[in-house]
Coordinates of C-alpha atoms in Angstrom, one line a residue:
M833 CA -33.5 18.2 -6.2
A834 CA -35.6 21.2 -6.1
N835 CA -38.6 19.3 -5.0
P836 CA -37.8 15.2 -3.9
T837 CA -41.4 14.5 -3.2
G838 CA -42.7 15.4 -6.9
E839 CA -44.9 18.1 -8.2
S840 CA -48.6 18.8 -8.1
E841 CA -50.3 18.3 -11.3
S842 CA -50.7 21.8 -11.8
D843 CA -47.0 22.0 -12.7
A844 CA -47.1 19.1 -15.3
V845 CA -45.0 20.1 -18.4
R846 CA -47.4 20.1 -21.7
L847 CA -45.6 19.3 -25.5
D848 CA -46.8 21.5 -27.7
F849 CA -46.4 18.8 -30.8
D850 CA -49.2 16.9 -29.2
R851 CA -51.4 18.6 -26.5
R852 CA -52.9 14.9 -25.2
L853 CA -49.2 14.2 -23.7
M854 CA -48.6 16.0 -20.6
L855 CA -45.0 15.1 -18.4
Q856 CA -45.5 14.9 -14.6
F857 CA -42.3 14.4 -12.5
R858 CA -42.9 12.4 -10.0
G859 CA -39.3 12.3 -7.5
S860 CA -39.4 9.8 -4.7
V861 CA -42.4 7.6 -5.9
V862 CA -40.1 6.8 -9.1
T863 CA -36.9 4.8 -9.4
S864 CA -34.6 4.0 -12.6
D865 CA -32.9 1.8 -10.6
A866 CA -35.5 -0.9 -9.4
G867 CA -33.3 -4.0 -10.1
L868 CA -30.8 -3.3 -7.4
L869 CA -33.4 -4.8 -5.2
A870 CA -32.2 -8.1 -6.6
Y871 CA -28.5 -7.4 -5.6
R872 CA -30.2 -6.5 -2.3
E873 CA -31.5 -9.5 -2.2
L874 CA -28.0 -11.6 -3.0
D875 CA -26.5 -9.7 -0.2
D876 CA -28.9 -10.4 2.4
A877 CA -28.2 -14.3 1.3
I878 CA -24.7 -14.5 1.6
G879 CA -24.2 -12.4 4.2
L880 CA -22.2 -9.8 2.5
T881 CA -22.8 -6.4 4.5
V882 CA -22.6 -8.2 7.7
M883 CA -19.6 -9.3 6.8
A884 CA -18.3 -6.0 6.3
S885 CA -20.3 -4.4 9.4
D886 CA -18.0 -6.9 11.7
V887 CA -14.7 -6.2 10.1
L888 CA -15.0 -2.3 9.8
V889 CA -14.6 0.4 13.0
D890 CA -17.1 3.0 13.4
A891 CA -14.8 6.3 14.1
R892 CA -18.1 7.8 15.2
T893 CA -18.3 8.6 19.1
G894 CA -22.2 10.2 19.2
K895 CA -25.2 8.7 19.9
N896 CA -27.2 10.2 17.3
G897 CA -26.1 9.0 14.1
R898 CA -28.9 8.6 11.6
H899 CA -27.5 6.3 9.9
A900 CA -25.5 2.8 10.5
L901 CA -22.2 1.8 9.1
A902 CA -24.0 -0.7 7.1
G903 CA -26.2 1.4 5.5
L904 CA -23.8 4.0 4.5
F905 CA -21.6 1.1 3.1
R906 CA -24.5 0.0 1.2
Q907 CA -24.7 3.1 -0.3
S908 CA -21.3 3.2 -1.4
V909 CA -21.5 0.2 -2.7
F910 CA -24.9 -0.3 -4.3
G911 CA -25.0 3.4 -5.8
R912 CA -21.3 2.6 -7.8
L913 CA -22.7 -0.6 -9.0
A914 CA -25.6 1.5 -10.4
G915 CA -22.9 3.5 -12.0
Y916 CA -22.8 6.6 -9.7
E917 CA -19.1 6.9 -8.9
D918 CA -19.5 10.2 -7.3
V919 CA -20.4 11.3 -3.7
N920 CA -22.2 14.1 -4.7
D921 CA -24.6 11.6 -6.7
A922 CA -26.0 11.1 -3.3
E923 CA -27.8 14.5 -3.2
R924 CA -30.2 12.9 -5.5
L925 CA -30.2 9.2 -4.3
R926 CA -30.7 9.9 -1.1
H927 CA -34.0 10.3 -2.2
D928 CA -34.7 7.8 -4.7
P929 CA -37.1 5.4 -3.1
A930 CA -35.0 1.9 -4.1
M931 CA -31.9 3.6 -2.9
R932 CA -33.7 4.4 0.6
W933 CA -34.8 0.4 0.8
I934 CA -31.6 -0.6 0.0
V935 CA -30.3 1.2 2.7
G936 CA -32.1 0.7 5.0
G937 CA -33.0 1.8 8.6
K938 CA -34.5 5.3 9.0
A939 CA -33.6 6.1 5.2
A940 CA -36.6 3.4 3.9
Q941 CA -39.1 6.0 5.3
G942 CA -37.0 9.1 5.4
C943 CA -33.9 9.8 3.2
A944 CA -30.4 8.0 3.0
A945 CA -27.2 9.4 3.6
S946 CA -26.1 13.1 2.3
P947 CA -23.6 13.9 -0.3
S948 CA -21.3 15.3 3.5
Q949 CA -22.3 12.0 4.9
M950 CA -20.6 9.8 2.1
G951 CA -17.7 12.2 1.9
R952 CA -16.9 11.9 5.8
F953 CA -17.8 8.2 5.6
E954 CA -15.3 7.3 2.7
T955 CA -12.8 10.3 3.0
Q956 CA -12.7 9.9 6.7
W957 CA -13.2 6.4 8.2
L958 CA -12.7 4.4 5.9
A959 CA -9.2 5.9 4.8
A960 CA -8.5 6.0 8.4
P961 CA -5.5 2.5 8.4
E962 CA -7.3 -0.4 10.1
N963 CA -10.4 0.4 7.9
L964 CA -8.8 1.0 4.9
S965 CA -7.1 -2.9 5.9
A966 CA -9.8 -4.6 6.8
I967 CA -12.0 -3.1 3.2
A968 CA -9.0 -4.0 1.3
D969 CA -9.1 -7.6 2.6
L970 CA -13.1 -7.6 1.9
S971 CA -13.0 -8.8 -1.0
G972 CA -11.5 -12.1 -0.5
Q973 CA -13.7 -12.9 2.1
W974 CA -16.5 -12.3 0.5
I975 CA -15.0 -14.7 -2.3
D976 CA -14.6 -17.2 0.4
L977 CA -18.4 -16.9 1.4
V978 CA -19.2 -17.4 -2.5
H979 CA -17.4 -20.3 -2.2
G980 CA -19.6 -22.0 0.4
R981 CA -22.4 -22.1 -1.8
R982 CA -20.0 -23.2 -4.9
P983 CA -16.8 -24.9 -3.7
P984 CA -13.9 -24.7 -6.7
R985 CA -11.7 -28.0 -6.9
S986 CA -9.1 -25.5 -8.4
I987 CA -8.3 -21.9 -8.6
V988 CA -6.9 -20.2 -11.5
L989 CA -5.4 -16.2 -10.3
D990 CA -4.9 -13.7 -13.3
M991 CA -2.5 -11.0 -12.3
D992 CA -2.1 -7.1 -14.1
S993 CA -2.1 -3.9 -13.9
S994 CA -3.9 -1.2 -15.3
V995 CA -4.3 2.4 -15.2
S996 CA -6.6 5.4 -13.9
P997 CA -6.0 8.4 -15.6
T998 CA -6.0 11.4 -13.1
H999 CA -7.0 15.3 -14.2
G1000 CA -6.4 17.0 -10.8
E1001 CA -3.9 17.3 -7.6
Q1002 CA -4.6 14.5 -6.6
E1003 CA -1.3 12.8 -4.2
M1004 CA 1.0 10.6 -5.6
S1005 CA -0.7 11.0 -9.4
V1006 CA 2.4 10.7 -11.7
W1007 CA 3.1 11.1 -15.2
N1008 CA 3.3 7.3 -16.7
G1009 CA 5.4 7.3 -19.8
H1010 CA 4.3 4.3 -21.2
Y1011 CA 0.4 5.0 -20.7
A1012 CA 1.1 8.5 -22.0
C1013 CA -0.7 10.6 -19.3
T1014 CA -0.7 11.6 -15.1
C1015 CA -2.4 8.8 -13.9
Y1016 CA -2.8 6.0 -11.2
H1017 CA -1.4 2.4 -11.6
P1018 CA -3.4 -0.6 -10.0
L1019 CA -2.4 -3.5 -10.1
F1020 CA -5.4 -6.9 -9.6
V1021 CA -5.8 -10.1 -9.1
F1022 CA -8.4 -11.8 -10.5
N1023 CA -9.7 -15.5 -10.6
Q1024 CA -11.0 -17.9 -13.5
F1025 CA -15.2 -16.7 -12.4
G1026 CA -13.9 -13.0 -13.0
D1027 CA -13.9 -12.2 -9.4
L1028 CA -11.6 -9.6 -7.7
E1029 CA -9.6 -11.5 -5.8
R1030 CA -7.4 -8.2 -4.8
C1031 CA -6.4 -4.9 -5.7
A1032 CA -4.3 -2.6 -4.6
L1033 CA -3.5 1.5 -5.6
R1034 CA 0.0 2.8 -6.8
P1035 CA 1.7 5.8 -7.9
G1036 CA 1.3 6.1 -11.7
N1037 CA 5.1 5.9 -12.2
V1038 CA 5.8 2.5 -10.6
H1039 CA 6.6 -0.8 -12.5
S1040 CA 3.8 -2.9 -13.7
A1041 CA 5.1 -5.4 -11.2
D1042 CA 5.6 -3.4 -8.3
G1043 CA 4.1 -4.3 -5.0
W1044 CA 3.3 -8.1 -6.4
D1045 CA 3.6 -9.7 -3.3
G1046 CA 1.9 -7.6 -1.1
V1047 CA -1.4 -8.2 -3.5
L1048 CA -0.5 -12.1 -4.7
K1049 CA 0.9 -13.7 -1.0
P1050 CA -2.8 -12.6 1.0
V1051 CA -4.5 -14.8 -1.6
V1052 CA -2.5 -17.5 -2.0
A1053 CA -2.6 -17.7 1.6
R1054 CA -6.1 -17.7 1.5
Y1055 CA -6.1 -20.6 -0.6
Q1056 CA -3.0 -22.7 0.5
G1057 CA -4.5 -26.0 1.9
K1058 CA -7.9 -25.9 1.0
L1059 CA -8.1 -26.8 -2.9
W1060 CA -6.5 -29.3 -5.3
R1061 CA -4.6 -26.9 -6.9
I1062 CA -3.8 -23.1 -7.6
Y1063 CA -2.7 -21.7 -11.3
F1064 CA -1.2 -18.4 -11.7
R1065 CA -0.5 -16.5 -15.3
A1066 CA 1.0 -13.1 -15.8
D1067 CA 2.3 -11.2 -18.5
A1068 CA 5.9 -10.2 -19.1
A1069 CA 6.2 -7.6 -16.5
F1070 CA 6.1 -10.4 -13.9
A1071 CA 9.1 -12.6 -15.5
M1072 CA 11.1 -12.2 -12.3
P1073 CA 13.4 -15.0 -10.4
E1074 CA 11.7 -14.0 -7.3
V1075 CA 8.1 -14.6 -8.5
Y1076 CA 9.2 -18.1 -9.5
E1077 CA 10.4 -19.1 -6.7
F1078 CA 7.9 -17.8 -4.4
L1079 CA 5.5 -19.6 -6.6
E1080 CA 7.2 -22.6 -6.6
S1081 CA 7.8 -22.9 -2.9
E1082 CA 3.8 -22.4 -2.7
R1083 CA 3.5 -25.4 -5.0
I1084 CA 1.6 -23.0 -7.8
K1085 CA 1.3 -24.2 -11.0
Y1086 CA 2.4 -21.2 -13.6
A1087 CA 2.9 -19.6 -17.0
I1088 CA 4.3 -16.3 -17.3
R1089 CA 5.5 -14.8 -20.7
L1090 CA 9.4 -14.4 -21.2
P1091 CA 10.9 -10.9 -22.9
A1092 CA 12.7 -12.8 -25.7
N1093 CA 16.1 -12.2 -26.3
R1094 CA 19.2 -13.3 -28.9
V1095 CA 19.6 -16.4 -26.5
L1096 CA 16.1 -17.7 -26.8
Q1097 CA 16.3 -16.7 -30.4
D1098 CA 18.8 -18.6 -31.1
R1099 CA 17.4 -21.9 -29.4
I1100 CA 14.7 -21.7 -32.3
G1101 CA 16.8 -20.6 -35.2
Y1102 CA 15.2 -23.8 -37.2
L1103 CA 11.6 -22.4 -36.9
L1104 CA 12.4 -19.1 -37.9
K1105 CA 13.3 -20.1 -41.4
R1106 CA 10.4 -19.2 -43.6
P1107 CA 8.6 -22.4 -44.5
V1108 CA 9.2 -23.4 -48.3
G1109 CA 6.5 -23.0 -51.4
R1110 CA 3.7 -20.7 -51.9
P1111 CA 2.7 -19.0 -48.3
A1112 CA -0.4 -20.4 -46.9
H1113 CA -3.9 -18.6 -46.6
N1114 CA -4.2 -19.8 -42.6
V1115 CA -1.9 -19.3 -39.5
R1116 CA 1.3 -21.7 -39.8
R1117 CA 1.9 -22.5 -36.1
C1118 CA 4.1 -24.4 -34.1
H1119 CA 5.8 -25.0 -30.9
A1120 CA 9.0 -25.8 -29.3
S1121 CA 9.6 -26.5 -25.8
F1122 CA 13.0 -26.7 -23.9
S1123 CA 15.2 -26.0 -20.7
Y1124 CA 16.6 -22.4 -20.2
Q1125 CA 18.3 -20.4 -17.5
A1126 CA 19.1 -16.8 -17.6
G1127 CA 21.8 -15.3 -15.7
S1128 CA 19.6 -14.0 -12.9
W1129 CA 17.9 -17.5 -12.2
S1130 CA 19.7 -19.7 -9.5
K1131 CA 18.0 -23.2 -11.7
P1132 CA 17.0 -24.2 -15.2
R1133 CA 13.5 -23.9 -16.2
R1134 CA 11.2 -25.3 -18.9
V1135 CA 10.5 -22.4 -21.4
I1136 CA 8.2 -22.6 -24.3
A1137 CA 8.7 -21.1 -27.7
K1138 CA 5.4 -20.6 -30.0
V1139 CA 6.1 -19.4 -33.3
E1140 CA 3.7 -17.8 -35.8
W1141 CA 3.7 -17.5 -39.6
H1142 CA 0.9 -15.2 -41.0
A1143 CA 0.2 -15.0 -44.6
E1144 CA 0.6 -11.2 -45.4
E1145 CA 3.6 -10.9 -43.0
L1146 CA 7.4 -10.8 -43.7
Y1147 CA 8.5 -12.3 -40.3
P1148 CA 7.0 -14.5 -37.8
R1149 CA 5.4 -13.7 -34.4
V1150 CA 7.3 -14.8 -31.8
G1151 CA 6.6 -15.7 -28.1
F1152 CA 8.4 -17.2 -24.9
I1153 CA 6.5 -18.5 -22.1
V1154 CA 8.0 -19.8 -18.9
T1155 CA 6.4 -22.8 -16.8
N1156 CA 6.5 -25.5 -14.4
M1157 CA 3.8 -27.2 -16.0
S1158 CA 4.3 -30.7 -17.5
R1159 CA 1.4 -30.2 -20.1
P1160 CA 2.6 -30.2 -23.9
A1161 CA 3.4 -27.6 -25.3
E1162 CA 0.3 -26.5 -27.1
R1163 CA -1.8 -26.8 -24.0
V1164 CA 0.8 -24.6 -21.9
V1165 CA 0.0 -22.1 -24.7
A1166 CA -3.8 -22.9 -25.2
Y1167 CA -3.9 -22.3 -21.4
Y1168 CA -1.7 -19.2 -21.2
N1169 CA -3.8 -17.4 -24.1
K1170 CA -6.8 -17.9 -21.6
R1171 CA -5.3 -14.7 -19.7
G1172 CA -6.8 -12.3 -22.2
T1173 CA -10.5 -12.5 -19.9
C1174 CA -8.0 -10.9 -17.7
E1175 CA -7.9 -7.8 -19.4
Q1176 CA -11.9 -8.0 -20.2
W1177 CA -12.4 -7.7 -16.9
I1178 CA -10.6 -5.2 -16.3
K1179 CA -12.5 -3.3 -18.9
E1180 CA -16.1 -4.3 -17.6
G1181 CA -14.8 -2.7 -14.3
K1182 CA -13.6 0.8 -15.9
G1183 CA -16.7 0.5 -18.2
A1184 CA -19.6 -0.7 -15.9
I1185 CA -18.4 0.4 -12.4
K1186 CA -16.2 3.0 -13.4
W1187 CA -13.3 2.4 -11.2
T1188 CA -11.3 4.7 -12.7
R1189 CA -13.0 7.6 -11.1
L1190 CA -10.7 8.4 -8.2
S1191 CA -10.9 12.4 -8.2
C1192 CA -10.4 12.7 -4.5
R1193 CA -7.2 14.6 -3.2
T1194 CA -5.6 12.3 -0.4
F1195 CA -3.9 8.8 -1.8
A1196 CA -5.5 6.9 1.3
A1197 CA -9.3 8.5 0.0
N1198 CA -8.3 7.6 -3.5
A1199 CA -7.5 4.1 -2.5
V1200 CA -10.7 3.7 -0.4
R1201 CA -12.8 4.5 -3.0
L1202 CA -10.7 1.5 -5.8
Q1203 CA -11.5 -1.1 -2.6
L1204 CA -15.6 0.2 -2.8
H1205 CA -15.9 0.0 -6.5
A1206 CA -13.6 -3.7 -6.6
L1207 CA -16.6 -4.7 -4.0
A1208 CA -19.5 -3.0 -6.0
Y1209 CA -17.7 -5.2 -9.0
N1210 CA -17.9 -8.6 -6.8
L1211 CA -21.4 -8.1 -6.3
G1212 CA -21.8 -7.5 -9.5
N1213 CA -20.2 -10.7 -10.3
F1214 CA -21.8 -12.5 -7.9
L1215 CA -25.1 -12.2 -9.2
R1216 CA -24.0 -12.7 -13.0
T1217 CA -22.2 -16.1 -12.2
L1218 CA -24.8 -17.7 -9.3
A1219 CA -28.2 -16.1 -10.0
T1220 CA -28.7 -15.5 -13.7
P1221 CA -31.0 -17.4 -15.7
E1222 CA -29.6 -19.4 -18.9
P1223 CA -30.9 -16.7 -21.5
I1224 CA -29.1 -13.8 -19.6
K1225 CA -26.4 -16.0 -18.6
D1226 CA -23.5 -14.6 -21.1
W1227 CA -24.3 -10.9 -20.5
S1228 CA -21.8 -8.6 -19.6
L1229 CA -21.6 -6.2 -16.5
T1230 CA -22.6 -3.4 -18.6
S1231 CA -25.6 -5.2 -20.2
L1232 CA -26.5 -6.6 -16.5
K1233 CA -26.4 -2.8 -15.1
E1234 CA -28.1 -1.4 -18.5
K1235 CA -30.9 -3.7 -18.8
L1236 CA -31.5 -5.1 -15.3
I1237 CA -30.3 -2.4 -12.5
K1238 CA -31.7 0.6 -14.6
I1239 CA -35.6 -1.0 -14.2
G1240 CA -37.9 1.9 -14.0
A1241 CA -40.4 1.1 -11.6
K1242 CA -43.2 3.5 -9.9
V1243 CA -43.6 3.1 -6.0
V1244 CA -47.0 2.7 -4.4
S1245 CA -47.2 2.7 -0.6
H1246 CA -49.6 0.9 1.5
G1247 CA -50.7 0.5 4.7
R1248 CA -48.8 -3.0 5.1
Y1249 CA -46.4 -2.9 2.2
V1250 CA -44.6 -1.0 -0.3
A1251 CA -45.1 -1.9 -4.0
F1252 CA -42.7 -1.3 -6.3
Q1253 CA -44.2 -1.6 -10.1
M1254 CA -41.9 -2.3 -12.7
A1255 CA -41.4 -1.9 -15.9
E1256 CA -41.4 -5.2 -18.0
V1257 CA -38.6 -4.1 -20.8
A1258 CA -35.3 -6.0 -21.0
I1259 CA -36.5 -8.2 -17.9
P1260 CA -39.6 -9.6 -17.8
R1261 CA -41.4 -11.1 -14.6
Q1262 CA -40.4 -14.8 -14.9
M1263 CA -36.9 -13.5 -15.7
F1264 CA -36.9 -11.7 -12.6
Q1265 CA -38.6 -14.2 -10.5
E1266 CA -35.9 -16.8 -11.8
I1267 CA -33.2 -14.5 -10.6
L1268 CA -34.9 -14.4 -7.2
R1269 CA -35.2 -18.4 -7.0
L1270 CA -31.3 -19.1 -7.8
I1271 CA -30.6 -16.4 -4.8
A1272 CA -32.8 -18.5 -2.5
E1273 CA -31.1 -21.4 -3.5
L1274 CA -27.9 -19.3 -2.1
R1275 CA -29.6 -19.3 1.5
P1276 CA -28.4 -21.2 4.2
Q1277 CA -30.4 -24.2 4.8
P1278 CA -32.1 -24.6 8.1
P1279 CA -31.1 -27.7 10.3
P1280 CA -33.8 -30.5 10.2
A1281 CA -36.1 -30.8 13.1
L1282 CA -35.7 -33.0 15.6
A1283 CA -37.9 -36.0 15.6

């Protein structure tokens, strides 16, 4: 930024089409991300950054650090939430008034961290083994804090993999034939509220279910004994005997898509004959439920088949689901179909948070970046599920970023306070006040006064 404090009026820009118009650039007295202050309020109400400060180890040994670990952590997470996915963006963000007040401490009256400081923080300090392990656990610990305010009776876990294309010499970046690109192949576990329970970065050429136990088992261990029921859904990549046996040993109800084979097709042969008569205009759908044991299974399990006849298609669409649920077949299929919301949340992470931006050289540094993106995603989703008024309850993270976070504001400093004069375009004052009211309700209640 050439002049972070702004330009003088003599440097104002005139427009030739109408000389009455004059452009003035105010630099650090104007922000385009004033809506981040609502997320900072949520952070303070729940204690998210406080928890992060407790579990992360500060690798600095000197005593003249300008920014506290909590401030650097906030700058990383909140910057990603606002769409600034690269540490180079810190060159501008360090002067942004909204970011300076979010970071806090000396940054409020000065500057936030520079790109070099953020680079060391993310690629060296957080990439240390103890911090990388701690930050991988942090998403689940944040969710536990949220559940303390919104206790669920049961939890539904959806597991899926995704692709993060790479465009350089990143360590362990490998060609993946399925996605037809050089990439990483991360693994995710979400709950039914859209919160990202846990994720892990993997090389690009691994199987979709590779390392499932290192991601799923810590999540299950957190919930065991605290909930009435745990459910699990996944696609055919996770249809493996070791997955079934683990879920059954933990008394988790599951529905996992099962790849078709000749034996399964023969079991429902009577449903694969085209119905007699003129083709219907609507979809004809039928189900079957039977016991089946593959050669690698230790015991028979329940399999549900769904057969759909579409009007303009010659052959039916057939799908199989293996499950230990006792519900009717139609209900199990309907329950499994809701797994599609997991794919939608992955798309939101890619679009709104840009968590595919993994451009560091080392694998450990990229693993840190993925975890920071995951925390930014969860912070955004917490506000969406906990503190959005009814008119914007169904907004996606992308809509919230574009309309709530990206509120322009002029910053006016007085002797005793600082005012953010915020624009009222998509989010009027009354709605912003309602968001803050809902956040205030999440704060721990003070103990009752003694008589």
